[in-house]
mmCIF file with all atom_site columns, C-alpha atoms and ligand atoms in Angstrom:
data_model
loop_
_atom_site.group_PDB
_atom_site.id
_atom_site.type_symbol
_atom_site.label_atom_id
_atom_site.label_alt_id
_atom_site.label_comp_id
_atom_site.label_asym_id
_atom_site.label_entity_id
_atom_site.label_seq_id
_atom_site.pdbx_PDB_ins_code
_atom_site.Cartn_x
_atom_site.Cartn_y
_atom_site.Cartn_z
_atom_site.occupancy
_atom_site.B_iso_or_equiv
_atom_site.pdbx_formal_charge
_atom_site.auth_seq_id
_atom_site.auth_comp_id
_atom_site.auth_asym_id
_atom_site.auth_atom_id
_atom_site.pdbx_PDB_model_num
ATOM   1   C  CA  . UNK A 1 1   ? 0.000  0.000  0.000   1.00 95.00 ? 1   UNK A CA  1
ATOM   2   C  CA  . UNK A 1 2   ? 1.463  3.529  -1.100  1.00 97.00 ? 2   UNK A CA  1
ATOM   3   C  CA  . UNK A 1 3   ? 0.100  6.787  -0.194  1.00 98.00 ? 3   UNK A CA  1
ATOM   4   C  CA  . UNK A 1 4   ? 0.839  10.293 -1.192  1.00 98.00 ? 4   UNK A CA  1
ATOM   5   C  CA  . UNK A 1 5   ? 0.490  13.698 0.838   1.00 98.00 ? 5   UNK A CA  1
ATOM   6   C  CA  . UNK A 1 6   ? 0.759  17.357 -0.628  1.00 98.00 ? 6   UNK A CA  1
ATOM   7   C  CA  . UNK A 1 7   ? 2.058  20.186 1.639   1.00 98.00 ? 7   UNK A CA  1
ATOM   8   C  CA  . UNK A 1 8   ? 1.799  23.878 1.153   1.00 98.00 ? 8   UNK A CA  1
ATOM   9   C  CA  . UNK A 1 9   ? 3.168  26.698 3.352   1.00 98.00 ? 9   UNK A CA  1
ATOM   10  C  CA  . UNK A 1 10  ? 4.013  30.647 3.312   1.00 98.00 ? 10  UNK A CA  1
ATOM   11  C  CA  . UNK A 1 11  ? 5.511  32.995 5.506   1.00 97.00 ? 11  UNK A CA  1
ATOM   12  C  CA  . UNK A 1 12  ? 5.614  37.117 5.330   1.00 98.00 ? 12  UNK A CA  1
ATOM   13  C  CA  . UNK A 1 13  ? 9.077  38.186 4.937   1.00 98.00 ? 13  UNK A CA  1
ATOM   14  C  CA  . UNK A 1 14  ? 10.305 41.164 6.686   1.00 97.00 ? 14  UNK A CA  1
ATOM   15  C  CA  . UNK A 1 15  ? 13.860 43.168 7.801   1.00 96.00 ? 15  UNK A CA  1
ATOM   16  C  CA  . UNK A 1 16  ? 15.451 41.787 10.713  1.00 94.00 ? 16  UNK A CA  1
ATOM   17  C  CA  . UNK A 1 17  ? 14.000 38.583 10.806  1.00 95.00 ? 17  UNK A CA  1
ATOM   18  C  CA  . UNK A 1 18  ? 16.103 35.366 10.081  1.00 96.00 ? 18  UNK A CA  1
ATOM   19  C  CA  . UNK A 1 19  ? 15.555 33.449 6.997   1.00 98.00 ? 19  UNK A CA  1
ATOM   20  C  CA  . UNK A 1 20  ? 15.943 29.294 7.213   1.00 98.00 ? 20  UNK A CA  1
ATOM   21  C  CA  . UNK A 1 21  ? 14.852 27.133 4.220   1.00 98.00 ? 21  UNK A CA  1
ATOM   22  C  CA  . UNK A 1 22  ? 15.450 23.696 4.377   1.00 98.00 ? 22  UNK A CA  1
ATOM   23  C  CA  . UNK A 1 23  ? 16.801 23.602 8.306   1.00 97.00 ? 23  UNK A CA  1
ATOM   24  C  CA  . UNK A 1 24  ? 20.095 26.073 5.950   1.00 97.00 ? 24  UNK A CA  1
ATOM   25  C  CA  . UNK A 1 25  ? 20.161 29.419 7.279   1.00 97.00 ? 25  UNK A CA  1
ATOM   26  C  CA  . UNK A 1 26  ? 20.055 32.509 4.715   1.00 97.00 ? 26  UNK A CA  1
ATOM   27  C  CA  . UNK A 1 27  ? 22.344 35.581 4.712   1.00 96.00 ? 27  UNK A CA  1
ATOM   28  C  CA  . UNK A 1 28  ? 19.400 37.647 3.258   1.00 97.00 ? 28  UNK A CA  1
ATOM   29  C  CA  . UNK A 1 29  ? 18.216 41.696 4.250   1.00 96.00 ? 29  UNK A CA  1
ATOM   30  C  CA  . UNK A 1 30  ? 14.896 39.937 5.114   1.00 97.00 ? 30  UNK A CA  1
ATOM   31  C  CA  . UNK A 1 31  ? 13.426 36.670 6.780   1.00 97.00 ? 31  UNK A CA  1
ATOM   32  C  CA  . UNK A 1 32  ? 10.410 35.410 7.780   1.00 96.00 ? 32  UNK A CA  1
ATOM   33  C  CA  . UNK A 1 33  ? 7.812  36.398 10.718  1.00 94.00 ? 33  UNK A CA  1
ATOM   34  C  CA  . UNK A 1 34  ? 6.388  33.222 12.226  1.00 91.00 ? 34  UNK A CA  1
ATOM   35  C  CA  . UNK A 1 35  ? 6.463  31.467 15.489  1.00 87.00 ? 35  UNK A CA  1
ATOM   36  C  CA  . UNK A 1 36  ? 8.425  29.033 14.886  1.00 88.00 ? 36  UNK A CA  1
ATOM   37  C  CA  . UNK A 1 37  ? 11.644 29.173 12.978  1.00 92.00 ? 37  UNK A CA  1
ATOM   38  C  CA  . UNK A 1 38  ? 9.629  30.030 9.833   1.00 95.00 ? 38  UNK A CA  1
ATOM   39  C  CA  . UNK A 1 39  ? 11.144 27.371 7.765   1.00 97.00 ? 39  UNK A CA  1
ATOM   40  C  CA  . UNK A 1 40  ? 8.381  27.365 4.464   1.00 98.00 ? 40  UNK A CA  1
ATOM   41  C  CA  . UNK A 1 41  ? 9.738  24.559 3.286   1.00 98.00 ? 41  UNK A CA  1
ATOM   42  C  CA  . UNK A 1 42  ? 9.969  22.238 6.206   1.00 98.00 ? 42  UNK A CA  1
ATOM   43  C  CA  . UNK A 1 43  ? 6.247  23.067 7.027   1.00 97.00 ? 43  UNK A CA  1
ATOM   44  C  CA  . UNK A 1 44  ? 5.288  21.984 3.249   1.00 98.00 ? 44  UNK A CA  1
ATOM   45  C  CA  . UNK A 1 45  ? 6.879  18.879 3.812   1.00 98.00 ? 45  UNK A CA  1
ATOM   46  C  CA  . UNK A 1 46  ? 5.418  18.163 7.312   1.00 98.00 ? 46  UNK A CA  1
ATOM   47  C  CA  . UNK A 1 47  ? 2.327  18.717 6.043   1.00 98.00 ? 47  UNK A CA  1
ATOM   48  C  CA  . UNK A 1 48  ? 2.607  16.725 2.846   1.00 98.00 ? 48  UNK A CA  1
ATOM   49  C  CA  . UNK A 1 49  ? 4.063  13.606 5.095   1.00 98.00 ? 49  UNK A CA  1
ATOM   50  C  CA  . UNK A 1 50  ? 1.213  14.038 7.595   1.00 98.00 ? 50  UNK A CA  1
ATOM   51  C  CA  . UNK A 1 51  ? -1.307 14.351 4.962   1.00 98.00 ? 51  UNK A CA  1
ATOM   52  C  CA  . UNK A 1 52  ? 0.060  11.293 3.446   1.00 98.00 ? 52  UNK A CA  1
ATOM   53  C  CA  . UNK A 1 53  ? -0.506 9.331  6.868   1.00 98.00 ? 53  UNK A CA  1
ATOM   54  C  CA  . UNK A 1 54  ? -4.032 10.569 6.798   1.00 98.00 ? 54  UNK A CA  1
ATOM   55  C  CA  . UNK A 1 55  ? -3.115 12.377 10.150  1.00 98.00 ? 55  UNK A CA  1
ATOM   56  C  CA  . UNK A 1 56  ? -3.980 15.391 9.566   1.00 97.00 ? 56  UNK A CA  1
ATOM   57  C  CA  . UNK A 1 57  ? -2.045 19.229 9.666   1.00 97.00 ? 57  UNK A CA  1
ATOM   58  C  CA  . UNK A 1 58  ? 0.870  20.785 10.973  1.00 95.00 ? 58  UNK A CA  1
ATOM   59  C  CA  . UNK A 1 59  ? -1.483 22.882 12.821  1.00 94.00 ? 59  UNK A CA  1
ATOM   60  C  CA  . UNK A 1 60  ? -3.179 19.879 14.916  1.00 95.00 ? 60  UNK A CA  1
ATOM   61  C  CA  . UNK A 1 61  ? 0.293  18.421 15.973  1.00 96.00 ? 61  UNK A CA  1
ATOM   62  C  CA  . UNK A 1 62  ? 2.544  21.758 16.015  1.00 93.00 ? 62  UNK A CA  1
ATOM   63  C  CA  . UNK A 1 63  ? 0.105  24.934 16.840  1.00 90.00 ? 63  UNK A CA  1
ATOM   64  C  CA  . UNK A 1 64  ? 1.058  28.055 16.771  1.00 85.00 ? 64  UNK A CA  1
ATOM   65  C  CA  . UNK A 1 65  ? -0.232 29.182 19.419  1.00 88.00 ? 65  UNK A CA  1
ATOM   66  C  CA  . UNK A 1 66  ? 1.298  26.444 21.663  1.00 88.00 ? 66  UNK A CA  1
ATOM   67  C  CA  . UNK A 1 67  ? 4.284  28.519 23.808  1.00 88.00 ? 67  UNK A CA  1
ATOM   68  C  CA  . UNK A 1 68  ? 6.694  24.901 23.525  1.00 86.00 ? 68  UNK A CA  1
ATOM   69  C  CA  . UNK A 1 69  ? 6.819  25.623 20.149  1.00 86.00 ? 69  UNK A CA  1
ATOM   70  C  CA  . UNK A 1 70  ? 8.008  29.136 19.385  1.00 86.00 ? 70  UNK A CA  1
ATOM   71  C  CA  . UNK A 1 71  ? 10.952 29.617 17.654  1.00 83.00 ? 71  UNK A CA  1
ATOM   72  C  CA  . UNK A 1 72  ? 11.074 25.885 17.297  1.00 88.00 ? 72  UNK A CA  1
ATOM   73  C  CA  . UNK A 1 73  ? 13.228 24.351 15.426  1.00 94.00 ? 73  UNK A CA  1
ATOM   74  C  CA  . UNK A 1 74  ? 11.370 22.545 12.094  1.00 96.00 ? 74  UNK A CA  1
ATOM   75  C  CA  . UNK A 1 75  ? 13.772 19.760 11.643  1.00 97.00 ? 75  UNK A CA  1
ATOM   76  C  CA  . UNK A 1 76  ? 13.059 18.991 14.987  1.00 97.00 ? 76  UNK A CA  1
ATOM   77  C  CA  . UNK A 1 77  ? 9.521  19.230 13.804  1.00 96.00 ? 77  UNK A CA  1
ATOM   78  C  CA  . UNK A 1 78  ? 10.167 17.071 10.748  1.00 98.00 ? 78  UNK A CA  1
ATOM   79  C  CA  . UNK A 1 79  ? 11.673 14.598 12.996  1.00 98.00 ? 79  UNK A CA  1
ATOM   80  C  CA  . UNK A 1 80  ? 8.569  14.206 15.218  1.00 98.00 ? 80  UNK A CA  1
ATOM   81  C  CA  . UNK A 1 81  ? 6.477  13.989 12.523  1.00 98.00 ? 81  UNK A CA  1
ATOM   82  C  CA  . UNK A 1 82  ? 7.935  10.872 10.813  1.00 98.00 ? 82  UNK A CA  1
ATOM   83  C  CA  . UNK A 1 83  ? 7.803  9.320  14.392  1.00 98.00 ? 83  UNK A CA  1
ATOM   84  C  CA  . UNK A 1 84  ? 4.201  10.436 14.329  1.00 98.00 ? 84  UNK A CA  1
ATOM   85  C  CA  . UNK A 1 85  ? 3.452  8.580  11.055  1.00 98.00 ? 85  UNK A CA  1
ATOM   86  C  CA  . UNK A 1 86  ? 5.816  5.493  11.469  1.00 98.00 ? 86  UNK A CA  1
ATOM   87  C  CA  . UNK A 1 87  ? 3.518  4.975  14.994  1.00 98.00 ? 87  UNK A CA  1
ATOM   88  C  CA  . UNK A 1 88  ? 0.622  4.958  12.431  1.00 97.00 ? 88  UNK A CA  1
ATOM   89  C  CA  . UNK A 1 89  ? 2.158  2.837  9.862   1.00 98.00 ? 89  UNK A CA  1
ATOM   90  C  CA  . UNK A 1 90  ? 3.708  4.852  7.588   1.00 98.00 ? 90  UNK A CA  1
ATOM   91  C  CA  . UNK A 1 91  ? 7.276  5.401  6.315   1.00 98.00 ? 91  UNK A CA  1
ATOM   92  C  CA  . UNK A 1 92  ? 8.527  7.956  3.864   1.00 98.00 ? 92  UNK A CA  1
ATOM   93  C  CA  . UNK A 1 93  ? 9.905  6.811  0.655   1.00 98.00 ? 93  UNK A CA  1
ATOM   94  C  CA  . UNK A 1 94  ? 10.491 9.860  -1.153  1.00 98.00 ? 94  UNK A CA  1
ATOM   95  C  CA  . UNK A 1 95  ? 9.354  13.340 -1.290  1.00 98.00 ? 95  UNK A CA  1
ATOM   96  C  CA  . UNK A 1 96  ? 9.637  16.230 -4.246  1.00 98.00 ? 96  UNK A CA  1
ATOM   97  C  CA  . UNK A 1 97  ? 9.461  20.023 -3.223  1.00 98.00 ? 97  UNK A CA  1
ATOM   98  C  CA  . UNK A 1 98  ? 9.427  23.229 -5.112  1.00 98.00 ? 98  UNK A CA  1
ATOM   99  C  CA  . UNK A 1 99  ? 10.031 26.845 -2.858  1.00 98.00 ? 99  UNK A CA  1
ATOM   100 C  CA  . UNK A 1 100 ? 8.638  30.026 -4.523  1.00 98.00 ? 100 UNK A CA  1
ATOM   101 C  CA  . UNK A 1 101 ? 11.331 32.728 -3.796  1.00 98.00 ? 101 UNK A CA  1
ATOM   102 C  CA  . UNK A 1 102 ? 12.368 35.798 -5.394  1.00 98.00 ? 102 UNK A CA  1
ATOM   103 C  CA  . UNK A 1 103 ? 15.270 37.197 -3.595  1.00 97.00 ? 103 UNK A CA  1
ATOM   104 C  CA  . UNK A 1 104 ? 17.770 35.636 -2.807  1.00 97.00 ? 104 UNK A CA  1
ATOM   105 C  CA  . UNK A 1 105 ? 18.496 32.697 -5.120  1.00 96.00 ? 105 UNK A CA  1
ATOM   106 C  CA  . UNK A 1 106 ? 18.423 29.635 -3.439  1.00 98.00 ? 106 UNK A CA  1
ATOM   107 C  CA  . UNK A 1 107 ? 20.365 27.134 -5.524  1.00 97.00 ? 107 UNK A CA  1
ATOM   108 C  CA  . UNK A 1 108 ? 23.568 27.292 -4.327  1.00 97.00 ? 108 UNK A CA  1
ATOM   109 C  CA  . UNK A 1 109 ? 21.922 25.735 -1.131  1.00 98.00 ? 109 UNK A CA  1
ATOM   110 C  CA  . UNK A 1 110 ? 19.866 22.933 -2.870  1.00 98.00 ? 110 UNK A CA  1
ATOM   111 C  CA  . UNK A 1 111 ? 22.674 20.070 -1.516  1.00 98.00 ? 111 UNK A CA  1
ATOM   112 C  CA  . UNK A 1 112 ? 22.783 21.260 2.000   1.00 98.00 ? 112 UNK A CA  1
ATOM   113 C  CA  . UNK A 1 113 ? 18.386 21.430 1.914   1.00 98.00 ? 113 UNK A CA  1
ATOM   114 C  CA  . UNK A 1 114 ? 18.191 18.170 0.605   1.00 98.00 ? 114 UNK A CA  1
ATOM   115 C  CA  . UNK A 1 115 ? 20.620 16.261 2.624   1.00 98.00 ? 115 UNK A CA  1
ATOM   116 C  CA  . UNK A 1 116 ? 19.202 18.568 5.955   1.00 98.00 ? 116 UNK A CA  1
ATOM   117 C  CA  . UNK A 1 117 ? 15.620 17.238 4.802   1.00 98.00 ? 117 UNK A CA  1
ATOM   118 C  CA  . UNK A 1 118 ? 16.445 13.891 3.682   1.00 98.00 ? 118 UNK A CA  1
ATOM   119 C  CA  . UNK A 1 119 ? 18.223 13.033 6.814   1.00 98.00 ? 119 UNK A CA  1
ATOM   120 C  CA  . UNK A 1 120 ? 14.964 14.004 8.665   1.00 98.00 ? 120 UNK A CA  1
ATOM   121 C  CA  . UNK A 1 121 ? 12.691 12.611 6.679   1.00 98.00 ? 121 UNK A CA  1
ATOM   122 C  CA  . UNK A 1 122 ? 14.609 9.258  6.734   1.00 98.00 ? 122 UNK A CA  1
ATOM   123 C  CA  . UNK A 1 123 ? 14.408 8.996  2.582   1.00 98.00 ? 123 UNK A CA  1
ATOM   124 C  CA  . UNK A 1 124 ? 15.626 10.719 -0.533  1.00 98.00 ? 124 UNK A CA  1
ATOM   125 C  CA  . UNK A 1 125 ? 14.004 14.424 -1.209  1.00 98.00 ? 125 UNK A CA  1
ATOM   126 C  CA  . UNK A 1 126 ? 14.353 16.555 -4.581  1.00 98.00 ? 126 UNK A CA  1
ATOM   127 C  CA  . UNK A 1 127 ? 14.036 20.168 -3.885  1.00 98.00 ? 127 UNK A CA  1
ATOM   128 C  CA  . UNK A 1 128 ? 13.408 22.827 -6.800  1.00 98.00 ? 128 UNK A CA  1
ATOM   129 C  CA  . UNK A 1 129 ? 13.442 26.382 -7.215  1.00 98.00 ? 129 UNK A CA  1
ATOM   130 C  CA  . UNK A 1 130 ? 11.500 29.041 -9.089  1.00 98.00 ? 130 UNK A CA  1
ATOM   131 C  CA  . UNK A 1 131 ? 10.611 32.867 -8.315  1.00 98.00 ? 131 UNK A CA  1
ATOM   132 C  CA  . UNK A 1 132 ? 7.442  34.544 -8.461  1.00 97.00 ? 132 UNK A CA  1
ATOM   133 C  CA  . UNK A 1 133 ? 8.270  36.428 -11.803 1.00 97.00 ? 133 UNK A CA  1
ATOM   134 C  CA  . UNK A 1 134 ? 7.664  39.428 -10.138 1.00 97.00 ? 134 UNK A CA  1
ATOM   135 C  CA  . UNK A 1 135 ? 4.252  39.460 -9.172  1.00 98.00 ? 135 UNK A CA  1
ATOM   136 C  CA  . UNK A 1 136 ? 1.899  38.625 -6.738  1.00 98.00 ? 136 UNK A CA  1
ATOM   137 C  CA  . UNK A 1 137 ? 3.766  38.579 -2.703  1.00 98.00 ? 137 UNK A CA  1
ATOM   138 C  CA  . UNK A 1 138 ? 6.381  36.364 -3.696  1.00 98.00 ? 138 UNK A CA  1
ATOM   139 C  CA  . UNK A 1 139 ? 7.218  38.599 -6.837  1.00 98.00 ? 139 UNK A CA  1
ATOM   140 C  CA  . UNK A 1 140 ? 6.468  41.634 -4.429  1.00 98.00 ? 140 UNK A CA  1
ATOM   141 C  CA  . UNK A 1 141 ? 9.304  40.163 -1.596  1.00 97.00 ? 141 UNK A CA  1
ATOM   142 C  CA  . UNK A 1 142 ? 6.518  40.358 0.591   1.00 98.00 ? 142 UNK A CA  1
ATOM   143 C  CA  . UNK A 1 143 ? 6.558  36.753 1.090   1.00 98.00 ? 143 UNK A CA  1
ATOM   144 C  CA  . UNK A 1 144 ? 7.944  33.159 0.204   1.00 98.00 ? 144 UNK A CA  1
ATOM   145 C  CA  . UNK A 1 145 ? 6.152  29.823 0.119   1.00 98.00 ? 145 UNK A CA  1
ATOM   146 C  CA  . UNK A 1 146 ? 7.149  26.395 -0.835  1.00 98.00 ? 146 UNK A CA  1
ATOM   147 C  CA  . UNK A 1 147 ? 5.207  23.392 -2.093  1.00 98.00 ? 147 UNK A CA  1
ATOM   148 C  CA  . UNK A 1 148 ? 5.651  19.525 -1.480  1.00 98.00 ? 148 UNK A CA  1
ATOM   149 C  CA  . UNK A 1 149 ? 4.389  16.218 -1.936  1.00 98.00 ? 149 UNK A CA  1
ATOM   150 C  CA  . UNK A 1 150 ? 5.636  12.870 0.267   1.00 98.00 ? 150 UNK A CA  1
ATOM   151 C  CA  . UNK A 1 151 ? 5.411  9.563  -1.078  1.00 98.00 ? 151 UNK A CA  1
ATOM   152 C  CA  . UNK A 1 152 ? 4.939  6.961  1.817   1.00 98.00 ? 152 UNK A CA  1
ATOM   153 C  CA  . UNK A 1 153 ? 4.445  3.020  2.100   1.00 98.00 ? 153 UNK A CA  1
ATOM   154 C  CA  . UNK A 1 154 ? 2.589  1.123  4.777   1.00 96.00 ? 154 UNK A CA  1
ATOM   155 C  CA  . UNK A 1 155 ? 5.524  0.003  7.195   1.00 83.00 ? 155 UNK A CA  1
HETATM 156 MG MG1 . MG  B 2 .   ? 4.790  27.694 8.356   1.00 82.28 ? 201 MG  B MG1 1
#
């Protein structure tokens, strides 16, 4: 039996914040305002793995509003997760990921992400890039947001 999960996240961006994509911290002018570490694309892919495990969001396990959890690290997150989803069966085989970022490029970091996530995750991960073409809040710099989906068999 194979399942598969889709995850989507976004964070506001703003000056003096720190940027982290992928658990790989950013020398940027602007990161992201959240209460945890604000990791976009760590929260797609928790969300994609539990939605693959039929266990619902990132919300229900992680809340925001939950004082244990600010400033949290995600990979930490990420980590509980799988737990969470190996206790109900399921075990990541692979998971695909695309963050929407205009500023600052990103690729130079895609290794370090993908090791950073795959070690997490406990299987191999693909991450992509693209930019908002300049529109909309991604194209704006007001914001960035990633996308992923998680393959998982029963285990
Ligand atoms: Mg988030």
């Amino acid at each position: 039996m194979t399942r598969t999960g889709i995850g989507y996240d976004s964070h506001r961006l703003a000056e003096g914040e720190t940027l982290i994509v992928g658990g790989v911290r950013i020398e940027h002018d602007r990161g992201t305002v959240a209460h945890s570490d604000g990791d976009v694309l760590t929260h797609a892919l928790i969300d994609a793995l539990l939605g693959a495990a039929g266990l619902g969001d990132i919300g229900l396990h992680f809340p925001d509003t939950d004082a244990k959890f600010a400033g949290a690290d995600s990979l930490d997150l990420l980590r509980e997760a799988v737990a969470t989803a190996a206790g109900a069966g399921w075990v990541p085989v692979y998971a695909d990921m695309t963050v929407i970022c205009e500023r600052p490029k990103l690729g130079p970091h895609r290794d370090v992400m993908a090791a950073a996530l795959g070690e997490a995750l406990g299987a191999p991960v693909n991450v992509k890039f693209t930019t908002g073409e300049g529109i909309g809040f991604v194209g704006r710099e007001e914001g960035i947001a990633a996308m992923a989906i998680v393959t998982v068999h029963e285990g």
